XYZ file of C-alpha atoms in Angstrom:
569
model
C 1.859 45.567 -10.101
C 3.514 45.461 -6.682
C 6.394 43.494 -7.894
C 5.662 40.515 -5.576
C 4.658 37.117 -6.872
C 2.898 34.683 -4.520
C 4.394 31.342 -4.178
C 2.219 28.415 -4.954
C 2.655 26.922 -1.570
C 1.562 30.208 -0.062
C -1.573 30.273 -2.205
C -2.607 26.889 -1.117
C -1.318 27.246 2.512
C -4.732 27.710 4.089
C -6.206 24.613 2.514
C -3.078 22.673 3.313
C -3.219 23.761 6.886
C -6.887 22.936 7.183
C -6.329 19.376 5.687
C -3.232 18.739 7.955
C -5.295 19.743 11.036
C -8.204 17.557 10.016
C -6.079 14.593 8.872
C -3.409 14.661 11.696
C -3.688 11.119 13.148
C -1.269 8.503 14.599
C 0.691 6.285 12.231
C -1.190 3.246 13.356
C -4.417 4.941 12.091
C -2.984 5.311 8.612
C -1.563 1.762 8.607
C -4.899 0.392 9.617
C -6.709 2.580 7.063
C -4.271 1.398 4.354
C -5.007 -2.292 5.276
C -8.735 -1.633 5.304
C -8.449 0.022 1.951
C -6.775 -3.230 0.682
C -9.174 -5.560 2.579
C -12.561 -3.984 2.209
C -12.693 -3.915 -1.642
C -11.645 -7.587 -1.678
C -14.218 -8.355 0.976
C -16.990 -6.488 -0.992
C -15.964 -8.218 -4.209
C -15.958 -11.644 -2.477
C -19.463 -10.832 -1.137
C -20.549 -9.945 -4.734
C -19.146 -13.077 -6.038
C -20.689 -15.186 -3.412
C -24.130 -13.504 -3.967
C -23.856 -14.210 -7.564
C -22.859 -17.724 -6.908
C -25.802 -18.337 -4.390
C -28.175 -16.808 -6.844
C -26.987 -19.099 -9.467
C -27.131 -22.017 -7.197
C -30.670 -21.112 -6.260
C -31.562 -20.929 -9.983
C -30.014 -24.402 -10.511
C -31.810 -25.867 -7.550
C -35.124 -24.292 -8.701
C -34.563 -25.628 -12.054
C -33.835 -29.086 -10.501
C -36.985 -28.969 -8.479
C -39.033 -27.864 -11.323
C -37.818 -30.799 -13.238
C -38.271 -33.149 -10.349
C -42.005 -31.969 -9.784
C -42.446 -32.266 -13.477
C -41.145 -35.770 -13.328
C -43.428 -36.567 -10.343
C -46.385 -35.177 -12.393
C -45.518 -37.401 -15.243
C -45.206 -40.469 -13.067
C -48.643 -39.809 -11.685
C -50.114 -39.235 -15.176
C -48.538 -42.371 -16.391
C -50.125 -44.227 -13.525
C -53.616 -42.699 -14.066
C -53.265 -43.210 -17.795
C -52.483 -46.754 -17.226
C -55.494 -47.190 -15.159
C -57.657 -45.630 -17.807
C -56.158 -47.958 -20.396
C -56.966 -50.940 -18.175
C -60.555 -49.780 -17.733
C -60.940 -49.316 -21.540
C -59.581 -52.806 -22.146
C -61.972 -54.312 -19.547
C -64.810 -52.501 -21.081
C -64.200 -53.682 -24.566
C -63.071 -57.110 -23.870
C -66.396 -58.369 -22.488
C -69.684 -56.671 -22.802
C -71.180 -55.591 -19.551
C -73.706 -58.052 -18.241
C -74.823 -58.055 -14.676
C -75.668 -61.632 -15.006
C -71.984 -62.513 -15.610
C -70.427 -60.538 -13.076
C -68.614 -63.664 -11.584
C -66.684 -64.023 -14.744
C -65.771 -60.355 -14.760
C -64.520 -60.632 -11.161
C -62.285 -63.661 -12.032
C -60.720 -61.920 -14.983
C -60.332 -58.512 -13.269
C -58.684 -60.210 -10.102
C -56.259 -62.111 -12.354
C -55.517 -59.088 -14.523
C -55.000 -56.654 -11.546
C -52.861 -58.799 -9.304
C -49.854 -57.125 -8.006
C -50.870 -53.771 -9.617
C -52.132 -52.216 -6.274
C -55.463 -51.504 -8.250
C -58.929 -53.034 -7.549
C -62.024 -53.147 -9.779
C -65.422 -51.784 -8.937
C -68.663 -51.788 -10.699
C -71.131 -49.063 -9.534
C -74.550 -48.381 -10.716
C -76.434 -45.056 -10.812
C -77.747 -45.645 -7.308
C -74.164 -45.563 -5.955
C -74.514 -49.359 -5.346
C -71.404 -51.471 -5.615
C -72.123 -54.476 -7.823
C -68.684 -55.676 -7.684
C -65.386 -55.061 -5.607
C -62.332 -57.054 -6.015
C -61.234 -55.991 -2.569
C -63.897 -58.243 -1.134
C -64.809 -61.884 -1.957
C -67.247 -62.286 -4.839
C -70.783 -62.508 -3.541
C -70.007 -60.493 -0.345
C -72.534 -57.861 0.716
C -71.320 -54.594 -0.504
C -72.721 -51.292 0.558
C -72.947 -47.869 -1.163
C -69.850 -46.425 -2.777
C -67.951 -43.967 -0.616
C -67.732 -41.235 -3.345
C -71.206 -40.286 -4.506
C -70.378 -36.840 -5.680
C -67.708 -38.103 -8.152
C -70.069 -40.866 -9.213
C -72.844 -38.543 -10.084
C -70.397 -36.178 -12.035
C -68.979 -39.192 -13.808
C -72.604 -40.200 -14.957
C -73.290 -36.617 -15.919
C -70.139 -36.204 -18.037
C -70.352 -39.645 -19.639
C -66.527 -39.865 -19.926
C -63.441 -40.819 -17.755
C -63.150 -38.989 -14.350
C -60.430 -39.075 -11.778
C -61.798 -38.447 -8.272
C -60.184 -36.609 -5.463
C -58.849 -38.521 -2.412
C -61.457 -39.802 -0.028
C -61.764 -42.510 2.806
C -62.994 -45.800 1.357
C -65.187 -47.702 3.741
C -64.427 -51.028 2.175
C -60.700 -50.480 2.000
C -60.589 -48.809 5.285
C -58.014 -46.446 3.861
C -57.578 -43.195 1.828
C -58.166 -43.957 -1.770
C -58.866 -42.387 -5.181
C -60.837 -43.708 -8.093
C -60.708 -43.643 -11.735
C -64.208 -43.955 -13.268
C -65.255 -44.950 -16.869
C -69.073 -44.996 -17.688
C -70.210 -48.068 -19.683
C -73.651 -49.109 -21.184
C -75.118 -52.589 -21.056
C -75.972 -54.237 -24.413
C -79.583 -53.828 -23.655
C -79.149 -50.123 -23.059
C -81.400 -50.000 -20.061
C -78.796 -49.648 -17.283
C -75.490 -47.661 -17.064
C -72.562 -48.588 -14.913
C -69.237 -47.232 -13.979
C -66.212 -49.369 -14.352
C -63.994 -48.067 -11.591
C -60.349 -48.736 -10.654
C -59.420 -47.745 -7.171
C -55.978 -47.564 -5.514
C -54.800 -46.667 -1.990
C -53.449 -43.125 -1.852
C -50.411 -44.449 -0.178
C -49.430 -46.071 -3.408
C -48.541 -42.632 -4.677
C -46.009 -42.101 -1.956
C -43.251 -43.574 -4.001
C -43.771 -40.792 -6.447
C -43.016 -38.087 -4.032
C -40.166 -39.728 -2.141
C -37.494 -37.540 -0.538
C -34.949 -39.616 -2.594
C -35.857 -37.551 -5.610
C -35.789 -34.180 -3.921
C -32.935 -31.840 -2.836
C -31.961 -31.837 0.745
C -34.304 -29.941 3.025
C -37.182 -30.169 0.642
C -40.474 -32.202 0.776
C -43.195 -32.836 -1.825
C -46.980 -33.579 -1.720
C -49.496 -34.743 -4.270
C -52.654 -32.678 -3.723
C -56.035 -33.200 -5.358
C -58.254 -30.573 -7.026
C -59.906 -29.879 -3.709
C -56.655 -29.139 -2.029
C -56.429 -32.317 0.108
C -53.333 -34.297 0.368
C -53.129 -37.642 -1.583
C -49.460 -38.425 -0.627
C -46.613 -36.595 1.004
C -42.953 -37.173 1.719
C -43.453 -35.332 5.008
C -45.130 -37.625 7.567
C -46.482 -34.563 9.491
C -48.645 -33.703 6.422
C -51.703 -35.984 6.986
C -53.353 -37.684 3.864
C -56.895 -36.671 3.112
C -56.463 -33.415 5.036
C -56.249 -30.010 3.316
C -52.674 -29.003 2.489
C -51.383 -26.642 5.165
C -50.398 -23.984 2.787
C -52.755 -22.025 0.512
C -51.256 -22.117 -2.884
C -53.291 -19.786 -4.909
C -54.362 -19.715 -7.718
C -54.778 -23.415 -8.295
C -53.402 -23.502 -11.579
C -50.169 -21.527 -10.632
C -47.014 -23.408 -11.463
C -43.290 -22.738 -11.034
C -41.319 -21.322 -8.257
C -43.101 -19.199 -5.603
C -43.180 -18.250 -2.005
C -45.827 -18.784 0.763
C -46.372 -18.077 4.491
C -47.918 -20.363 7.079
C -48.160 -19.625 10.795
C -45.482 -16.899 10.226
C -42.979 -19.074 8.572
C -41.846 -18.300 5.164
C -41.548 -21.139 2.661
C -40.306 -21.554 -0.881
C -42.466 -23.553 -3.151
C -42.287 -25.191 -6.539
C -45.824 -26.241 -8.038
C -46.519 -28.428 -11.037
C -50.171 -28.921 -12.253
C -51.389 -31.996 -13.964
C -53.959 -31.408 -16.667
C -55.024 -35.049 -16.925
C -55.903 -35.428 -13.188
C -56.407 -31.832 -12.050
C -53.938 -32.635 -9.258
C -50.913 -30.623 -8.286
C -47.519 -31.665 -7.142
C -46.140 -29.158 -4.493
C -42.506 -29.190 -3.289
C -41.701 -26.929 -0.433
C -38.978 -25.884 1.992
C -38.517 -23.421 4.724
C -36.953 -20.234 3.382
C -34.651 -20.278 6.368
C -33.383 -23.826 5.403
C -33.058 -22.788 1.830
C -31.152 -19.638 2.676
C -29.108 -21.290 5.458
C -26.153 -22.452 3.335
C -25.867 -18.971 1.750
C -26.263 -17.218 5.113
C -23.570 -19.543 6.633
C -21.373 -18.692 3.614
C -21.914 -14.992 4.277
C -21.424 -15.546 8.029
C -18.125 -17.422 7.630
C -17.013 -14.923 4.952
C -17.914 -12.048 7.196
C -16.251 -13.677 10.228
C -13.206 -14.512 8.245
C -13.032 -10.860 6.885
C -13.447 -9.511 10.421
C -10.823 -11.995 11.817
C -8.359 -11.136 8.896
C -9.074 -7.396 9.252
C -8.490 -7.705 13.131
C -5.193 -9.524 12.475
C -4.291 -6.961 10.022
C -5.107 -4.096 12.214
C -3.260 -5.695 15.122
C -0.408 -6.305 12.929
C -0.593 -2.595 11.836
C -0.785 -1.461 15.345
C 2.335 -3.638 16.207
C 4.179 -2.238 13.188
C 3.173 1.282 13.983
C 4.471 0.697 17.531
C 7.750 -0.291 16.141
C 7.794 2.628 13.862
C 6.691 4.889 16.664
C 9.396 3.718 18.990
C 11.958 4.127 16.269
C 10.657 7.661 15.506
C 10.837 8.437 19.330
C 14.457 7.066 19.252
C 15.337 9.252 16.300
C 13.668 12.243 17.907
C 15.854 11.721 20.940
C 18.949 11.412 18.803
C 17.901 14.692 16.898
C 17.608 16.595 20.215
C 21.106 15.282 21.112
C 22.258 16.429 17.800
C 20.799 19.802 18.255
C 22.470 19.942 21.740
C 25.891 19.073 20.043
C 26.225 15.885 22.152
C 27.651 12.721 20.631
C 25.197 10.079 19.341
C 25.832 6.306 18.954
C 24.270 4.474 16.022
C 21.316 2.390 17.212
C 20.061 -1.022 15.900
C 16.576 -1.531 15.075
C 14.216 -4.030 13.567
C 13.358 -1.638 10.739
C 16.366 -1.116 8.514
C 15.412 2.371 7.424
C 15.282 3.603 11.033
C 18.665 2.114 11.585
C 20.052 3.812 8.474
C 18.681 7.214 9.754
C 20.145 6.540 13.197
C 23.508 5.914 11.609
C 23.104 9.051 9.559
C 22.394 11.022 12.636
C 25.420 9.606 14.481
C 27.590 10.571 11.478
C 26.049 14.042 11.374
C 26.671 14.374 15.076
C 30.354 13.267 14.620
C 30.722 15.610 11.615
C 29.203 18.490 13.515
C 31.550 17.972 16.633
C 34.425 17.869 14.057
C 33.170 21.050 12.339
C 32.690 22.755 15.606
C 36.145 21.772 16.664
C 37.480 23.185 13.316
C 35.534 26.310 13.852
C 36.809 26.771 17.412
C 40.289 26.109 16.047
C 39.792 28.661 13.167
C 38.337 31.223 15.650
C 41.404 30.838 17.867
C 43.607 31.014 14.824
C 41.913 34.206 13.586
C 42.176 35.790 17.042
C 45.820 34.771 17.233
C 46.487 36.092 13.716
C 44.645 39.316 14.359
C 46.744 39.905 17.370
C 49.818 39.244 15.298
C 48.690 41.624 12.657
C 47.974 44.234 15.113
C 51.467 43.767 16.579
C 53.029 43.913 13.137
C 51.186 47.109 12.332
C 52.204 48.658 15.614
C 55.714 47.754 15.006
C 55.521 49.135 11.445
C 54.096 52.382 12.834
C 56.675 52.647 15.537
C 59.635 52.107 13.192
C 58.201 54.559 10.592
C 57.849 57.252 13.242
C 61.660 56.961 14.043
C 62.463 57.487 10.400
C 62.934 61.040 9.203
C 60.385 61.183 6.557
C 57.849 63.808 5.495
C 54.225 63.163 6.332
C 53.298 62.561 2.722
C 56.156 59.992 2.342
C 55.379 58.352 5.625
C 51.647 57.989 4.848
C 52.481 56.689 1.312
C 54.923 54.185 2.678
C 52.719 53.099 5.338
C 49.823 52.735 3.011
C 51.766 50.519 0.692
C 53.106 48.353 3.622
C 49.541 47.796 4.933
C 48.570 46.944 1.346
C 51.291 44.312 1.150
C 50.229 42.975 4.574
C 46.694 42.729 3.154
C 47.694 40.800 0.128
C 49.580 38.307 2.387
C 46.472 38.032 4.497
C 44.343 37.362 1.436
C 46.757 34.513 0.392
C 46.617 33.257 3.922
C 42.892 33.040 4.054
C 42.395 31.639 0.522
C 44.809 28.790 1.400
C 44.285 28.392 5.123
C 44.217 24.539 4.925
C 46.620 23.815 2.183
C 49.267 26.509 3.097
C 50.520 29.397 0.886
C 52.634 28.774 -2.041
C 55.936 30.782 -1.898
C 56.009 31.466 -5.550
C 52.412 32.858 -5.530
C 53.201 34.755 -2.483
C 56.344 36.377 -4.075
C 54.286 37.101 -7.296
C 51.484 38.721 -5.318
C 53.889 40.960 -3.327
C 56.183 41.937 -6.233
C 53.395 42.602 -8.791
C 52.968 46.379 -7.786
C 56.652 46.909 -8.351
C 57.345 44.916 -11.746
C 58.332 47.351 -14.439
C 57.042 47.196 -18.004
C 59.660 44.519 -18.924
C 58.561 41.471 -16.808
C 61.984 39.836 -17.560
C 63.681 42.231 -15.222
C 62.112 40.376 -12.213
C 62.951 36.655 -12.239
C 61.651 34.015 -9.827
C 63.066 30.552 -9.575
C 62.790 27.871 -7.069
C 60.743 24.607 -6.252
C 57.137 24.632 -5.106
C 57.169 25.295 -1.314
C 54.040 25.783 0.874
C 54.377 27.870 3.903
C 52.036 28.339 6.952
C 50.216 31.516 7.546
C 52.443 33.131 9.968
C 55.637 32.409 7.949
C 53.867 33.651 4.725
C 52.851 36.814 6.327
C 56.375 37.533 7.540
C 58.129 36.632 4.320
C 55.434 38.632 2.393
C 56.314 41.698 4.411
C 59.893 41.032 3.763
C 59.504 40.805 -0.004
C 57.448 43.969 0.059
C 60.274 45.847 1.784
C 62.899 44.492 -0.520
C 60.859 45.458 -3.534
C 60.287 48.871 -2.067
C 64.130 49.476 -1.415
C 64.913 48.179 -4.905
C 62.495 50.683 -6.402
C 63.754 53.540 -4.417
C 67.605 52.932 -4.240
C 68.277 49.682 -6.180
C 67.859 47.810 -9.479
C 64.307 48.659 -10.033
C 65.078 52.405 -9.693
C 66.335 52.579 -13.255
C 65.477 51.237 -16.562
C 68.043 48.381 -16.834
C 68.458 46.846 -13.346
C 67.166 43.339 -12.582
C 66.092 41.310 -9.546
C 66.621 37.535 -9.219
C 64.685 35.953 -6.521
C 65.558 32.263 -5.844
C 64.870 29.900 -3.117
C 65.488 26.181 -2.150
C 65.324 23.796 0.724
C 68.585 22.098 1.922
C 69.466 20.462 5.095
C 66.114 21.113 6.727
C 66.415 24.881 6.045
C 64.679 27.330 3.670
C 67.184 29.395 1.813
C 65.954 32.695 0.197
C 68.269 34.732 -2.139
C 67.468 38.315 -3.357
C 70.044 39.450 -5.865
C 69.942 42.947 -7.493
C 72.052 43.704 -10.584
C 72.506 46.867 -12.647
C 71.692 49.207 -9.813
C 73.169 52.808 -9.597
C 74.822 52.385 -6.310
C 77.850 54.241 -4.676
C 79.443 51.916 -2.289
C 80.724 54.639 -0.061
C 77.514 56.162 0.427
C 75.823 52.943 0.916
C 78.200 52.275 3.850
C 77.352 55.632 5.570
C 73.494 55.540 4.878
C 71.252 55.032 7.937
C 69.063 51.889 8.024
C 65.457 52.350 6.704
C 62.376 50.526 7.740
C 62.850 47.832 5.166
C 66.280 46.942 6.650
C 64.964 46.984 10.042
C 62.068 44.625 9.094
C 64.609 42.192 7.457
C 67.063 42.182 10.225
C 64.785 42.374 13.185
C 61.533 40.987 12.357
C 62.862 37.852 10.346
C 65.502 37.207 13.036
C 63.121 37.651 15.908
C 59.937 35.851 14.414
C 61.562 33.204 12.260
C 64.950 32.945 13.803
C 66.412 33.581 10.360
C 69.892 34.313 9.568
C 70.422 37.217 7.234
C 73.586 37.974 5.171
C 73.719 41.409 3.467
C 76.291 41.490 0.548
C 76.926 44.590 -1.352
C 78.176 44.106 -4.961
C 79.188 46.692 -7.403
C 76.041 46.431 -9.403
C 73.566 45.873 -6.541
C 72.737 44.370 -3.295
C 72.282 40.703 -2.380
C 70.367 39.428 0.636
C 70.770 35.706 1.735
C 68.043 34.558 4.297
C 68.182 31.060 5.884
C 65.134 30.034 7.942
C 65.648 26.763 9.946
C 62.859 24.308 9.697
C 62.927 23.639 13.475
C 62.025 27.269 14.137
C 58.994 27.283 11.896
C 55.632 26.523 13.343
C 54.527 24.478 10.358
C 55.915 21.594 8.036
C 57.506 22.821 4.709
C 56.706 20.673 1.868
C 58.514 20.523 -1.581
C 56.755 19.476 -4.649
C 58.879 18.434 -7.542
């Protein structure tokens, strides 16, 4: 093991860097992508729903058309069945007798009045013996549909003809044939009902069809009997080849390159077909228009959304640029004014940057102040140390004593400095300062050193000077005073009165010879007390010698201090 664990972010860094390089795009790109992600699925879903709806609609229309063509087929079959019934009634009501054709003519003309049908009697030679289209007794020619006549005689049963042009009618017609035999049995005839093909037009009227659709009735030969489309001629072959002939239902066909939808119904009775058709383009047009409008709406909405996203991205980009400028100003340490913006989050960030710039300037000012203060205090400490050294050299002490005393004085100065640094902003509490300076000198019985006074906070310079004074007082008490034996005591009291700080150092129980004290030279401690305090703090010092110990009374005027003194009760 090499003792190093790779961070997860470092393991995936190459892939992340690759993705970031590939996916680095403007904000407008991601906003547009987000909108497209929201719009495209909805658009696709709408297209699917529309497709299902149009398919279902086509199935409904196809079902309706199948029903319509089936209904047309049933109408046609009812009409043909009615004609067959009429022929059967006529064939059974009166036996066929060519000698009584006049009576048959009268009865048939009366019975068929208003039906659109006409009665014919045709023999095997295709001769018309009777035709209610013409006056009785008129000269009648050959029948116009010889092929169907021969087929009807051969089959011996009812037959429905295809459409043909009737010479007597002068129109396109169709016939229903019923073979009959005379009572003598020597001649066969065809009772025939004929109708104009146009009579079937009502069965294929556009009124019964869906919009855009047409219908035609086509005979077994593929010729048109009737059509709802005037362009589809009667008697002519239907223009589309619908194969096979018996196919029914929905289909497709093509004619002249045009695609058609078809619905076909076959009549078993007649052999005819009912064909409904429409152009595929016309049938698909509503769905295509729906797709078109849906697509156009989707493109329009997407365009509006993208334009909106580009606009929003522009606002965001503008805001980001403004924030970037403010960030550069912040980095340069220049003041920043809060900016108003349409986007509240950008405005919030701008306000935060302005506050950060203000806080930075404040912090920089504080740092500059502290740096000046550190430089000033360092100079002061160097001055104090230099003074301590100079005064120590003037004292007749041995090198060992000088080194030990100087070391202790430097340590006391360091303790004061530690308190000063730890309480740079709040100030140094005097009781804490006194305890800190006197701690090395307190004997085993702590009651021999008593501190008493209110809570007073001093600035750094004052605390440093008073700390040195307390150190010297404690040193003198240990060497020459109350702390030099096992019974002496020290009372340190302080108070604030009349705008001045009063400090009293009272020793008791010391082994002191008053005459020797009067003649003893001044040591470094006395010099510090008398010169340093008087010079730095403009303090008034009073030295009182008692029989049991020395008393120092120091009064520091508040006006001389470079900081405010506060008293906490």
